[in-house]
Amino acid sequence: PDRCTLDEIKEVRPHVEYSDPGICQDPACKSPLDVGKTLAELGLRHGSMVYCRVDPASCAERKSADAAAAGDGDAMDTSTSATPAAAAAAPEVTSTTTTTNMKRIIDKDGSIKMVPTSDPIAPKDDRGFRKGKMALRDMKMAWTLNEFMALDAQYTFKIQRQEEAVCSQVSLDTAAVGDFQSYAQRFAFSRNMMGFLYGRFEEDKDSGKKKTIVEAIYEPPQQIDKESVEGFALLDDPLEETVDKIAEMCGMKKVGWILGHEPRGDDKEGMFLTSAEIQLAAEFQLEAAEGVEETPFCMVRVTRGSDGNVTADAFQVSQQCMAMVAEEALEVDGADLKSFKVNETFTAIQEGKESKTIDNNFFLCVVPIVQHTSEVFVSQFPKLNRELDDRTPSHDELKRQLSKSGSSGWTFIDLLSDFNLLIYLSKSLDVNADMPKITQSVVNRDIPLDDGYKIIIASMAGIDNAY
């Protein structure tokens, strides 16, 4: 026996499925043994203990049905032999034994034991604690009830409405949102499109409520995609970092996003936003909050209502929605965009019982909208990344805008204070060296713009004495 190897001993039970790391010398299975070495080489002798992890269902075998019917109490599995040597010498025999599926039960005395069951064995990938997760024993060998309940709670969501949004109000610059609406209306809202809202958050000192002030809109590169559930696809934006830098120089940051979508009979269908749009809103809020935290970051949607009039509404998604999207617990069903499907790994409890779907409106919080006219910025320059627009950003458009200086009360710095115009200038000027000096004069009119920059910008536009 000392000359036998562990590999030969494993052959005595050919049906057993061993889990990694195989046969070990410690109960925790952290010190695997070399199964190619002999027992003597491994220092194993009579009475030595070795350990392994196996698939329990592969360990239980029963007598053949024929042997049981004949009352043969000595029937045994003919596919195995008592010793490795005998197994090698024995002729090939077809086994008449079938493997029984096993399950664990708690006996009357409180002990846990394996018993046969007619339930089919689940595929290995489905034997985890939950679908797609590891089995409990693969996490650790022993569990208390409290530990199990704490683990299970991480995958269970009790669906509740959020009473009010974190953002108490969103104020939109009239010129900026009007320009976005006009472009969407040109196509009768038949093309889904989006833009990022830039501005600032303000907090009321008395109530502590947070407001979102929108001063400008930037539309990133995107293309119409009628096949996608969003109706559009965002493209890589080489100006993304530059836009955020210029916004920061102007005392702004990304505070939300705006969506223009085709009419869908909201009053009749009761679907303000699709599940795909809510998921996108949750992802943007997670990014703004850097996790599942409170944030005034919101979304605005503009469309044509069932009465033919253009409507604008603002929303936030609940923090629970943010958490579920972060955990990938929600799935968009292209066949039914009025509700989410719950991922099979998770459990959603709605109104006291498990639900496989969740209505979109459970996740929405309405935000009141007001409008204002920005005291700093104008919105006259053509917007970047638009298709089929009458005007596109160019030096000619730069000339058209700056030529107004000195008439109708416009000053050079007033006309230069256009967020999309500043982004256009950054393509010709140094973002880190030049733009900070220009934007400081935009934000603080007490700081005059250097004459050198006036000459450079006027030269780009092809105008003289306009400043």
XYZ file of C-alpha atoms in Angstrom, residues 150-434:
285
model
C -27.361 39.125 5.924
C -25.982 37.669 2.696
C -29.450 37.004 1.293
C -30.573 40.550 2.124
C -27.911 41.931 -0.223
C -29.841 40.421 -3.141
C -33.348 41.345 -1.997
C -34.945 44.724 -2.704
C -38.193 45.865 -1.114
C -39.548 48.251 -3.736
C -40.669 51.575 -2.298
C -41.467 54.945 -3.822
C -39.205 57.826 -2.902
C -41.499 60.535 -1.555
C -39.604 63.491 -3.005
C -36.619 64.220 -5.188
C -33.308 65.378 -3.745
C -33.458 68.289 -6.184
C -36.228 70.648 -5.053
C -36.223 72.696 -8.270
C -34.428 73.025 -11.607
C -34.102 76.423 -13.254
C -33.395 76.432 -16.990
C -31.843 79.256 -18.961
C -34.613 80.268 -21.363
C -32.335 80.800 -24.379
C -30.428 77.524 -23.942
C -33.460 75.265 -23.531
C -35.354 77.197 -26.225
C -32.613 76.514 -28.753
C -32.650 72.778 -27.891
C -36.435 72.628 -28.235
C -36.384 74.476 -31.569
C -33.879 72.018 -33.041
C -35.901 69.003 -31.846
C -39.104 70.580 -33.142
C -37.551 70.999 -36.585
C -37.873 67.208 -36.973
C -41.265 67.138 -35.222
C -39.498 65.358 -32.336
C -39.089 62.296 -34.562
C -35.375 62.066 -33.697
C -34.328 61.198 -30.152
C -31.458 63.431 -29.002
C -29.751 64.450 -25.775
C -27.476 67.082 -24.287
C -25.635 67.656 -21.014
C -26.753 70.477 -18.734
C -24.041 72.679 -17.241
C -24.511 75.036 -14.337
C -24.333 74.866 -10.567
C -26.077 73.495 -7.486
C -27.422 75.894 -4.876
C -28.538 75.067 -1.339
C -31.131 77.051 0.603
C -29.537 78.101 3.878
C -32.788 77.833 5.828
C -34.391 74.661 4.441
C -31.250 72.920 3.225
C -33.020 72.028 -0.023
C -30.892 71.883 -3.156
C -31.662 73.553 -6.477
C -30.132 73.012 -9.888
C -29.341 76.095 -11.955
C -28.783 75.356 -15.663
C -26.789 77.986 -17.586
C -25.770 76.140 -20.764
C -26.299 72.958 -22.800
C -23.635 70.944 -24.627
C -24.703 68.260 -27.098
C -22.078 65.482 -27.352
C -21.493 63.490 -30.571
C -24.414 61.124 -31.151
C -26.227 59.416 -33.954
C -29.810 58.373 -34.523
C -30.307 54.662 -33.873
C -33.903 53.555 -34.321
C -32.910 49.967 -33.516
C -31.637 50.746 -30.007
C -33.999 51.081 -27.065
C -32.724 54.625 -26.407
C -33.314 55.749 -30.008
C -29.802 57.201 -30.227
C -26.210 56.159 -29.601
C -23.585 58.296 -27.862
C -20.256 58.356 -29.695
C -16.742 58.903 -28.385
C -16.237 62.587 -27.671
C -12.696 63.915 -28.191
C -13.791 67.211 -26.572
C -15.231 65.663 -23.401
C -12.308 66.616 -21.165
C -12.014 70.073 -22.747
C -15.723 70.805 -22.244
C -15.530 69.889 -18.567
C -12.394 72.010 -18.126
C -13.970 75.089 -19.703
C -17.118 74.565 -17.615
C -15.003 74.456 -14.461
C -13.175 77.651 -15.507
C -16.602 79.290 -15.876
C -17.679 78.154 -12.404
C -19.947 75.437 -13.767
C -20.112 71.647 -13.830
C -22.327 68.964 -15.287
C -25.613 69.189 -13.363
C -27.965 67.084 -15.473
C -28.976 66.047 -18.957
C -31.794 66.848 -21.342
C -33.643 64.419 -23.615
C -35.762 65.171 -26.640
C -37.855 62.186 -27.743
C -40.572 61.374 -30.214
C -44.218 61.711 -29.110
C -45.508 58.533 -27.512
C -48.959 59.467 -26.232
C -47.879 59.823 -22.614
C -51.294 60.859 -21.329
C -52.834 57.694 -22.688
C -50.064 55.213 -22.014
C -48.871 56.646 -18.702
C -45.219 56.160 -19.684
C -43.263 59.316 -18.992
C -39.876 57.651 -19.498
C -38.918 54.248 -20.873
C -36.963 51.761 -18.789
C -33.932 52.378 -21.030
C -34.112 56.133 -20.353
C -34.492 55.565 -16.603
C -31.490 53.242 -16.609
C -29.428 55.881 -18.408
C -30.602 58.529 -15.922
C -29.564 56.270 -13.026
C -26.115 55.748 -14.537
C -25.623 59.512 -14.921
C -26.761 60.115 -11.332
C -24.383 57.409 -10.062
C -21.521 59.058 -11.922
C -22.403 62.508 -10.569
C -22.801 61.261 -6.981
C -19.783 58.925 -7.232
C -21.924 56.103 -5.919
C -25.373 55.546 -4.436
C -25.523 58.929 -2.735
C -27.852 61.905 -2.748
C -27.340 64.316 -5.646
C -29.387 67.147 -7.207
C -28.295 65.888 -10.663
C -31.504 65.644 -12.694
C -32.861 65.105 -16.180
C -35.194 67.193 -18.328
C -37.256 65.758 -21.148
C -38.905 67.757 -23.913
C -41.408 66.327 -26.373
C -44.714 67.042 -28.042
C -47.701 66.063 -25.964
C -50.884 64.415 -27.142
C -52.453 67.883 -27.508
C -49.731 68.908 -29.975
C -48.026 71.359 -27.603
C -44.376 71.106 -26.605
C -43.977 70.047 -22.982
C -40.972 69.981 -20.653
C -40.733 67.889 -17.481
C -37.915 67.255 -15.039
C -37.240 64.060 -13.085
C -34.812 62.278 -10.836
C -34.663 58.528 -10.300
C -34.859 57.236 -6.738
C -31.794 56.154 -4.791
C -33.187 52.623 -4.761
C -33.196 52.686 -8.560
C -29.587 53.900 -8.489
C -28.657 51.001 -6.172
C -30.407 48.409 -8.326
C -28.805 49.707 -11.520
C -25.406 49.727 -9.801
C -25.919 46.055 -8.833
C -27.237 45.205 -12.328
C -30.466 43.991 -10.732
C -32.640 45.606 -13.415
C -32.902 44.581 -17.046
C -34.446 46.468 -19.950
C -37.029 44.471 -21.882
C -37.196 45.787 -25.436
C -40.672 44.288 -25.822
C -42.081 46.199 -22.832
C -40.366 49.523 -22.083
C -42.988 50.502 -19.488
C -41.400 48.266 -16.858
C -38.110 46.669 -15.816
C -37.402 42.964 -15.591
C -35.713 41.845 -12.363
C -32.467 39.953 -12.906
C -32.787 36.273 -11.898
C -30.028 36.646 -9.309
C -32.103 39.150 -7.323
C -35.493 39.232 -5.611
C -37.816 42.232 -5.732
C -40.580 42.467 -3.140
C -43.370 44.773 -4.254
C -46.490 45.309 -2.151
C -45.614 42.344 0.055
C -44.938 39.745 -2.625
C -42.219 38.846 -5.084
C -42.439 40.563 -8.449
C -40.532 39.716 -11.616
C -41.189 43.168 -13.127
C -41.294 46.713 -11.755
C -43.287 49.575 -13.246
C -41.087 52.498 -14.341
C -43.094 55.065 -12.399
C -42.058 53.503 -9.072
C -38.569 54.876 -9.663
C -39.432 58.420 -10.789
C -39.446 61.590 -8.688
C -40.872 64.739 -10.288
C -38.800 67.937 -10.085
C -40.479 71.354 -10.510
C -39.204 73.472 -13.430
C -38.748 77.248 -13.596
C -36.930 79.405 -16.137
C -34.505 82.294 -15.875
C -32.303 84.446 -18.108
C -28.629 83.922 -17.375
C -26.814 86.991 -16.096
C -23.494 85.691 -17.467
C -24.016 83.558 -20.563
C -25.743 83.917 -23.913
C -26.779 81.079 -26.223
C -26.452 82.339 -29.776
C -23.522 80.443 -31.276
C -24.323 77.331 -33.378
C -24.175 74.107 -31.386
C -21.430 71.584 -32.006
C -22.119 68.024 -33.214
C -25.530 68.732 -34.775
C -26.638 67.137 -38.011
C -28.780 68.883 -40.636
C -28.673 72.239 -38.864
C -28.872 75.510 -40.784
C -25.806 76.832 -38.987
C -22.592 75.077 -37.977
C -19.705 76.363 -35.832
C -17.210 78.232 -38.021
C -15.104 81.371 -38.213
C -17.910 82.969 -40.235
C -20.344 82.320 -37.399
C -17.774 83.682 -34.969
C -17.660 86.862 -37.073
C -21.445 87.024 -37.226
C -21.744 86.916 -33.448
C -18.854 89.192 -32.469
C -19.774 91.789 -35.088
C -22.738 92.749 -32.912
C -20.325 94.275 -30.421
C -21.040 97.969 -29.899
C -24.650 97.766 -31.116
C -27.903 97.160 -29.256
C -26.028 97.348 -25.962
C -23.776 94.347 -26.679
C -20.140 94.394 -25.600
C -17.368 92.183 -26.917
C -17.179 90.206 -23.654
C -21.001 89.820 -23.577
C -20.948 88.105 -26.955
C -17.877 86.075 -26.038
C -19.732 84.675 -23.009
C -21.295 81.842 -24.967
C -20.426 78.341 -23.687
C -20.470 76.698 -27.128
C -18.460 79.592 -28.604
C -15.805 79.161 -25.891
C -15.611 75.441 -26.699
C -15.135 76.345 -30.374
C -12.332 78.798 -29.483
C -10.532 76.082 -27.506
C -9.865 74.252 -30.785
C -7.575 77.122 -31.850
C -6.324 78.387 -28.488
C -4.481 76.571 -25.720
C -6.967 75.177 -23.203
C -4.570 75.345 -20.268
C -2.733 78.596 -21.069
C -5.214 80.815 -22.919
